[in-house]
Coordinates of C-alpha atoms and ligand atoms in Angstrom, one line a residue:
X213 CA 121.9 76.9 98.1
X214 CA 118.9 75.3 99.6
X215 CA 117.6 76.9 103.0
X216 CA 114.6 74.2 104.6
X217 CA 111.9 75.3 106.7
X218 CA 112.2 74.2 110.8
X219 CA 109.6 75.4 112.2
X220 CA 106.2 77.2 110.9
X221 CA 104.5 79.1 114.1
X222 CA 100.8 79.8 113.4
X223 CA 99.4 82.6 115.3
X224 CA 95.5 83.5 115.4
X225 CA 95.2 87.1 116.0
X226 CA 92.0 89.3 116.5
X227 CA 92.6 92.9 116.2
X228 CA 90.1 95.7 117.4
X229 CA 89.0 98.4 114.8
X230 CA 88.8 102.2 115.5
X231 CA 85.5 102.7 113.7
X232 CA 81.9 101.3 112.9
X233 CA 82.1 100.2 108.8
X234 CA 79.9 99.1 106.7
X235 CA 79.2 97.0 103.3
X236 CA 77.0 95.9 100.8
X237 CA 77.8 92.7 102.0
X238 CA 76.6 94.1 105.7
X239 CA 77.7 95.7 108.9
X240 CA 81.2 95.1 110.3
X241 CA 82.0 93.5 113.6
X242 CA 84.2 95.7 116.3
X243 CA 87.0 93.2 116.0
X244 CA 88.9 91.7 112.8
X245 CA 90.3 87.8 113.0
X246 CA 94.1 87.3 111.0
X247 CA 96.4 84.8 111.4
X248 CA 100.1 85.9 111.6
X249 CA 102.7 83.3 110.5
X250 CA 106.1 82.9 111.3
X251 CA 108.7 81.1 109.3
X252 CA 111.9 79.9 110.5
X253 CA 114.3 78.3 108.5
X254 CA 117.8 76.4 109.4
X255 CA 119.9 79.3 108.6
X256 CA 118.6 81.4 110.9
X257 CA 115.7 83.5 108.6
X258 CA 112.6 84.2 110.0
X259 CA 109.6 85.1 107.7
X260 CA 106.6 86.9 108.4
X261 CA 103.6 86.2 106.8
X262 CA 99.7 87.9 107.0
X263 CA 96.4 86.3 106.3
X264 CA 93.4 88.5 106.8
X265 CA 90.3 86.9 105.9
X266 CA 86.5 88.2 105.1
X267 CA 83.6 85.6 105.3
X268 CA 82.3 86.9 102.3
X269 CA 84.8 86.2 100.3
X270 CA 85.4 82.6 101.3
X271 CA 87.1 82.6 104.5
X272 CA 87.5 83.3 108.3
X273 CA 90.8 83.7 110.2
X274 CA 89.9 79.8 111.9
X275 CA 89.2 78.2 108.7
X276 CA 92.7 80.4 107.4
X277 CA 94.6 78.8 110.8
X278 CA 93.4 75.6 110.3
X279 CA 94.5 75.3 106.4
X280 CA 97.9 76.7 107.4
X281 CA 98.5 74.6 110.4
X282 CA 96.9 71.1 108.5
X283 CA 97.7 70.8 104.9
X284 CA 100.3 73.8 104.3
X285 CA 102.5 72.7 107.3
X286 CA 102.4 69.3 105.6
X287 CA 104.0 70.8 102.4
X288 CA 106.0 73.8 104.0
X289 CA 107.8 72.3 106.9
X290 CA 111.2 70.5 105.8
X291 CA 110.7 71.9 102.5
X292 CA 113.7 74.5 100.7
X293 CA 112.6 77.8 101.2
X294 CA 114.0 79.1 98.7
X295 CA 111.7 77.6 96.1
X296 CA 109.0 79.9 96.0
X297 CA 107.2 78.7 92.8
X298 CA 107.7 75.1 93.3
X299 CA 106.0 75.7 96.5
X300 CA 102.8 77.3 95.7
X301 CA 102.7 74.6 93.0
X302 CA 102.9 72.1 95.6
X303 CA 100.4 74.3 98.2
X304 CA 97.8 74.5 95.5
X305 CA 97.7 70.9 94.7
X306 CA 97.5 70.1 98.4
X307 CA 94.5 72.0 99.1
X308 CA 91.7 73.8 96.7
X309 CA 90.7 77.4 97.7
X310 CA 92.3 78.8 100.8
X311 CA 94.2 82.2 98.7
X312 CA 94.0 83.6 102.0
X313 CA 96.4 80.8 104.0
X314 CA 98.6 80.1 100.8
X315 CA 98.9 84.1 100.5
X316 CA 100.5 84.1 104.0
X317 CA 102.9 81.7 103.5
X318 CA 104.0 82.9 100.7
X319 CA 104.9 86.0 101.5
X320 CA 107.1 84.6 104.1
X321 CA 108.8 82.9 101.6
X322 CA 109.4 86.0 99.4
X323 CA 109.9 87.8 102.9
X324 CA 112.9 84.9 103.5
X325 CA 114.3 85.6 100.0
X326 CA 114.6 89.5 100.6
X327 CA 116.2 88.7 103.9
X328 CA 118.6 86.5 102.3
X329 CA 119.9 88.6 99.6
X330 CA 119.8 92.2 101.7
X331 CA 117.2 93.1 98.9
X332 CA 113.7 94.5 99.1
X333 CA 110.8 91.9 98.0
X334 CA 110.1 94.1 94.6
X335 CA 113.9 94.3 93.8
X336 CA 113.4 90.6 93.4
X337 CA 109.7 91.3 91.5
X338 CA 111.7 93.0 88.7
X339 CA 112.6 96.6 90.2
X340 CA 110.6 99.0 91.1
X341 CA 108.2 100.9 88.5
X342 CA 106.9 103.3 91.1
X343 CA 107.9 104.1 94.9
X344 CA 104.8 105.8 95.6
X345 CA 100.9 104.1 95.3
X346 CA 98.4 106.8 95.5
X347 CA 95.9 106.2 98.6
X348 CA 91.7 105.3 98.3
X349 CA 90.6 105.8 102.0
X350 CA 86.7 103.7 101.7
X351 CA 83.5 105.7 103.2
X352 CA 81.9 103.0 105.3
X353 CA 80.9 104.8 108.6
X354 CA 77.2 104.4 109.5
X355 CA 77.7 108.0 110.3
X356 CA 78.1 109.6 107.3
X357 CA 78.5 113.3 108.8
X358 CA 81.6 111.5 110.8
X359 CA 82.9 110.3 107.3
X360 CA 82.5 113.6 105.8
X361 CA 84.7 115.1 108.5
X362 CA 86.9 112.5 107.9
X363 CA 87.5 112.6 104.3
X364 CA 87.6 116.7 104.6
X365 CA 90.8 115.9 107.0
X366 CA 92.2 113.7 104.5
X367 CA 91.8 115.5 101.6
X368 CA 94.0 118.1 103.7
X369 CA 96.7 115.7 104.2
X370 CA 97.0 114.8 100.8
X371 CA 94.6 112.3 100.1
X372 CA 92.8 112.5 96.7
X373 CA 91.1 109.2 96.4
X374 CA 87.8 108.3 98.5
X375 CA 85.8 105.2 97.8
X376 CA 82.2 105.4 98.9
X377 CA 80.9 102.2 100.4
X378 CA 77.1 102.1 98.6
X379 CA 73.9 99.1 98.8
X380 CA 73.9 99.0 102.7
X381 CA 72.0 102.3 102.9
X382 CA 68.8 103.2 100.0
X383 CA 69.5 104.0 96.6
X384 CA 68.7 108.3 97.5
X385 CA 71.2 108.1 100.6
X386 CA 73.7 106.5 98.1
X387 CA 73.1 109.5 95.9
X388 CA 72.9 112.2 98.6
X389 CA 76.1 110.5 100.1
X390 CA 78.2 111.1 97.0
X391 CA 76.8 114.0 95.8
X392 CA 77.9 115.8 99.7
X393 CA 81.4 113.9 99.3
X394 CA 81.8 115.4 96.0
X395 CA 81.0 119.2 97.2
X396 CA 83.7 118.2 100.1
X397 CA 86.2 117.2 98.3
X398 CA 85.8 118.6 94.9
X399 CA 89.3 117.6 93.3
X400 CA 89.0 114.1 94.5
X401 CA 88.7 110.9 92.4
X402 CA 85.4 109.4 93.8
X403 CA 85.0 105.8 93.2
X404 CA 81.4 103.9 94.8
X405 CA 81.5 100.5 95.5
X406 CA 78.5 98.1 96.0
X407 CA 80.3 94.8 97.5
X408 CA 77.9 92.9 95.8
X409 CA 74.6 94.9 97.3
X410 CA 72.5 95.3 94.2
X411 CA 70.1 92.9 93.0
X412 CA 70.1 91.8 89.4
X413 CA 66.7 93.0 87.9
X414 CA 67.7 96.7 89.1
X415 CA 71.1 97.2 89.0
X416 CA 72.0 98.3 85.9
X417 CA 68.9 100.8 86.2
X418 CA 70.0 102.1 89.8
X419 CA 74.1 102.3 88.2
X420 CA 72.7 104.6 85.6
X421 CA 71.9 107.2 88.1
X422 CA 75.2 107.3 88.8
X423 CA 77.0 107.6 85.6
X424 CA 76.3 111.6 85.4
X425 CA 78.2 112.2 88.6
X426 CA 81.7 111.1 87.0
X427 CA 83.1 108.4 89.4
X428 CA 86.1 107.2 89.3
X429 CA 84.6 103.7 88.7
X430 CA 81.8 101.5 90.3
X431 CA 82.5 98.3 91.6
X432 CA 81.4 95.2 92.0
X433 CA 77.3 95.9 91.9
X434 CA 76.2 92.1 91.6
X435 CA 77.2 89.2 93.3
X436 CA 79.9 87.2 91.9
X437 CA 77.9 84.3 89.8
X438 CA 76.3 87.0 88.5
X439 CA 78.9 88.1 85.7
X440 CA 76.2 88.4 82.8
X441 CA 74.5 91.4 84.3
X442 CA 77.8 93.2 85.5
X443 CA 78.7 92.9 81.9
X444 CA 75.5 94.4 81.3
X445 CA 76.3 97.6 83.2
X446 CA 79.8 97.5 82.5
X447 CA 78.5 98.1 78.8
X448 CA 76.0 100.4 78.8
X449 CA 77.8 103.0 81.1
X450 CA 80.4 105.2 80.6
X451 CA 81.2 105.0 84.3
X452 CA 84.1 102.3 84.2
X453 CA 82.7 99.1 86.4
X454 CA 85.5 97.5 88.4
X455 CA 85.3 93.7 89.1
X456 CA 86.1 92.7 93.1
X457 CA 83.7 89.4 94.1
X458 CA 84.1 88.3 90.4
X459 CA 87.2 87.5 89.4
X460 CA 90.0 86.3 92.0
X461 CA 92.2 83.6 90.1
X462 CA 94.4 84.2 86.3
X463 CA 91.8 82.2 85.0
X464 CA 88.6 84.2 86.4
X465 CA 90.9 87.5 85.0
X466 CA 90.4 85.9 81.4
X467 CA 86.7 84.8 81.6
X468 CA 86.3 88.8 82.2
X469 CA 88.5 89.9 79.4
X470 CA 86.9 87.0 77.0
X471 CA 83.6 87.9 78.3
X472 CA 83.7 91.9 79.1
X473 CA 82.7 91.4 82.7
X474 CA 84.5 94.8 83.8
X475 CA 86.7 97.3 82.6
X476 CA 89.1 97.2 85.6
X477 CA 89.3 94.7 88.3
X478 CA 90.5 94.9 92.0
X479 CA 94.1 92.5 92.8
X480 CA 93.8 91.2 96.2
X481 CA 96.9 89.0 97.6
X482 CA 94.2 87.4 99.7
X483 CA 92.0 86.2 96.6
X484 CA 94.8 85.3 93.9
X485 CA 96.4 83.1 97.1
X486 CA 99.9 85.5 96.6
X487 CA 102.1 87.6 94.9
X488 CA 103.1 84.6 92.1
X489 CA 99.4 84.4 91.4
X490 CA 98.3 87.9 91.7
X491 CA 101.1 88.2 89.2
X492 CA 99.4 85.7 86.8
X493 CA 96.0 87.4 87.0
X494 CA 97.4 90.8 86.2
X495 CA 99.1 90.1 83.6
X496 CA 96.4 88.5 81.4
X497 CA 94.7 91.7 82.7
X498 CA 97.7 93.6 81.3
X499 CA 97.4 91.6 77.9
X500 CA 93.9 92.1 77.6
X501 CA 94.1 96.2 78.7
X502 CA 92.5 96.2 82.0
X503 CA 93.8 98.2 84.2
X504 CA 93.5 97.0 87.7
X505 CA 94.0 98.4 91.4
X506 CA 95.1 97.1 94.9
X507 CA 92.7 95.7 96.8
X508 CA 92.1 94.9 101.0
X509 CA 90.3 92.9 102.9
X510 CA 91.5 93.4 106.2
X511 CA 95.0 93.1 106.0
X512 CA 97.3 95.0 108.4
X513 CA 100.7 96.0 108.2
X514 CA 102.8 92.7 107.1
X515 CA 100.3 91.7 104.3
X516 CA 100.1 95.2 103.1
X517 CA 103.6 95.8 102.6
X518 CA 103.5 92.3 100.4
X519 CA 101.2 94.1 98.2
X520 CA 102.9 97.4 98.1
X521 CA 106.2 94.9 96.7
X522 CA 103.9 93.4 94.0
X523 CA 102.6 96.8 93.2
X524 CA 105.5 99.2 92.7
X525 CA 107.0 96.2 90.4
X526 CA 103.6 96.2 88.3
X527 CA 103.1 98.7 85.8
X528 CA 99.6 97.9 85.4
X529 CA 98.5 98.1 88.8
X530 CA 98.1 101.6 88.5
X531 CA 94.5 102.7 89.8
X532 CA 95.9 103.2 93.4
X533 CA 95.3 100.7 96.5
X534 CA 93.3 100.7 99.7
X535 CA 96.1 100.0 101.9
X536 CA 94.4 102.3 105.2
X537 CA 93.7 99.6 107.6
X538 CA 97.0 100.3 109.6
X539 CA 96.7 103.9 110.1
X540 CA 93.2 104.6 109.9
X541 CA 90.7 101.7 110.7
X542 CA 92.9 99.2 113.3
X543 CA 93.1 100.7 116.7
X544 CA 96.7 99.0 116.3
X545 CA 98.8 96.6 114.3
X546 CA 101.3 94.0 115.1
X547 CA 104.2 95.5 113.4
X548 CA 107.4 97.8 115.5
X549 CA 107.4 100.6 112.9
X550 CA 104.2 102.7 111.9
X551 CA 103.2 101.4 108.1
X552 CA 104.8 104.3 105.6
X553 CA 103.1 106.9 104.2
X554 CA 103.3 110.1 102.6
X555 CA 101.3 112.5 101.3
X556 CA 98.5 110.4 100.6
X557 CA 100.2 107.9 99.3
X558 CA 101.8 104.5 100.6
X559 CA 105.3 104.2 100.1
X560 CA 106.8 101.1 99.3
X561 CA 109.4 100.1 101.3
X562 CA 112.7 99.9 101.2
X563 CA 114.5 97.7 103.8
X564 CA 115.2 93.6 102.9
X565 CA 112.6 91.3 102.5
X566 CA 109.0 92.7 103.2
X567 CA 111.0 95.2 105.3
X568 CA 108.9 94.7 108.4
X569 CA 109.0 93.8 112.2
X570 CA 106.8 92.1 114.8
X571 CA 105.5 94.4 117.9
X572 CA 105.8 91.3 120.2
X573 CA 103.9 93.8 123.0
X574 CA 100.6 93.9 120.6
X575 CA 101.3 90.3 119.3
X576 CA 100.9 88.8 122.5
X577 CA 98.0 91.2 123.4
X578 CA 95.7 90.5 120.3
X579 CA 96.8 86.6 120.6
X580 CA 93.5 84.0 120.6
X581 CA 95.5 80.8 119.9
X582 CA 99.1 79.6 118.2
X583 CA 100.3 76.7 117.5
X584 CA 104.1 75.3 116.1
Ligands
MG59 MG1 85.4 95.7 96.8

């Protein structure tokens, strides 16, 4: 039975973070842009949907707002919700680029379809392969000794993964700043990640240093154009090198198989443009034996539980996910109920749809500009 779209509401959100943070990619303003989307169709379902852009992967929350509320209303409104694949088929050939705004209205659709049926998003994925992901809190505090408190707190409440944000800093602090994390946190599985920060003629030399200390994995050194040296350093260390910048798309996920870019690579919703696509990318990652993890850009608590549906019905998504935003970097999110963890882990959830609510208080507090 069809179900049409009446009325897409477009809401441009900026949120303030808890903490200073910072990348290879450079320091981190004191407020985060989204764009929260509301779907509402003629029987009565309303959808929620997330984008949460980075510049430096393409996009900011206006240029998000404006694709949603220009060529994606044009294809969404009046269309049947219920036809999630013929949709993004339709979004993707009404506007290049833009994962980020067809990622949001996407998972309103899925969110719509839960809704409909009583069922959680991942019962309709294929079932759930896991109802647990383990948690990778990132390092990124200027202040490193306030990090190190930090992750020693974590590590207490059960978290065992810790991703060390490295190239903002010099090469010795990145060393000195991983070897103290590792005599913190001893047991934990310590990952570094460069966010693009190295340049090409020294990276693979400056990697090397790090292959004795027995990371987890090291990610994304080079910038993304700049596949032919991470394949380089993804060869000559044992380390495994993850690919981020590098591959967002199915068909970037088999230039890196074909070519050897990486031996795992980080699934964002907000590069693949959605949980159809992400699906595509992993699994020619699955076909080619990548393993690959669940990756953030600034997501809160809406597009996070989208990704934590795509993950528990993807075996191969199985090196954890950075889903901390809610709890540990926003000073507070748009959703009623607290995003669910446990022991240092996220776990999926359970209730129909995405199995989320709006905060209206916070929604109308963070609010820059809606339109619909
Ligand atoms: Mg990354």
């Amino acid at each position: 039975m069809p179900d049409l779209v009446e009325r897409m509401e477009v809401l441009r959100i900026d949120s303030e973070i808890a903490m200073r943070r910072a990348h290879g990619s450079g320091a981190i303003a004191r407020r985060v842009g989204r764009v929260i989307l509301r779907l509402l169709t003629a029987d009565g379902i309303e959808g929620l949907g997330e984008a949460a852009p980075w510049a430096p992967f393409g996009n900011t929350a206006d240029t998000t707002a404006a694709a949603i509320d220009g060529p994606l209303r044009a294809v969404v409104e009046g269309a049947d919700a219920t036809r999630i694949a013929a949709l993004v088929e339709a979004m993707d050939h009404a506007l290049i680029g833009h994962p980020e705004a067809k990622a949001a209205v996407e998972m309103a659709l899925w969110d719509i379809a839960g809704k409909r049926l009583g069922v959680p998003v991942h019962a309709l994925l294929g079932g759930a392969v896991r109802e647990t992901i383990p948690l990778s809190f990132s390092i990124a505090d200027p202040d490193f000794a306030a990090d190190l408190d930090r992750a020693r707190a974590m590590a207490g409440q059960g978290i065992g993964i810790f991703k060390v944000k490295t190239g903002f800093l010099t090469h010795a602090d990145d060393l000195d700043r991983l070897s103290a994390l590792r005599e913190t946190c001893p047991a934990a599985d310590i990952r570094a990640d460069y966010n693009q920060g190295l340049a090409p003629e020294e990276a693979l030399r400056l990697c090397r240093d790090l292959d004795p200390l027995g990371l987890g994995f090291i990610e994304q050194p080079v910038r993304r154009g700049q596949e032919r040296v991470l394949a380089l350093i993804a060869a000559a260390l044992d380390t495994p090198v993850m690919a981020d910048e590098s591959v967002y798309s199915a068909r970037e996920m088999l230039d890196c198989a074909q070519a050897g870019w990486a031996d795992c690579v980080s699934i964002k919703l907000m590069k693949a443009g959605g949980i159809l696509r992400a699906r595509e990318a992993d699994a020619v990652a699955t076909a080619a034996g990548i393993p690959t993890y669940g990756g953030t850009l600034w997501e809160g608590g809406i597009a996070l539980a989208a990704a934590a549906h795509l993950i528990a019905a993807s075996p191969n998504i199985r090196l954890g996910c950075e889903f901390y935003m809610p709890r540990y970097v926003l000073a507070r999110d748009v959703t009623a109920e607290p995003f669910p963890y446990e022991g240092g882990a996220v776990r999926v959830p359970d209730g129909p749809g995405l199995g989320v609510t709006l905060d209206e208080e916070t929604l109308r507090a963070d609010l820059v500009a809606a339109r619909g």
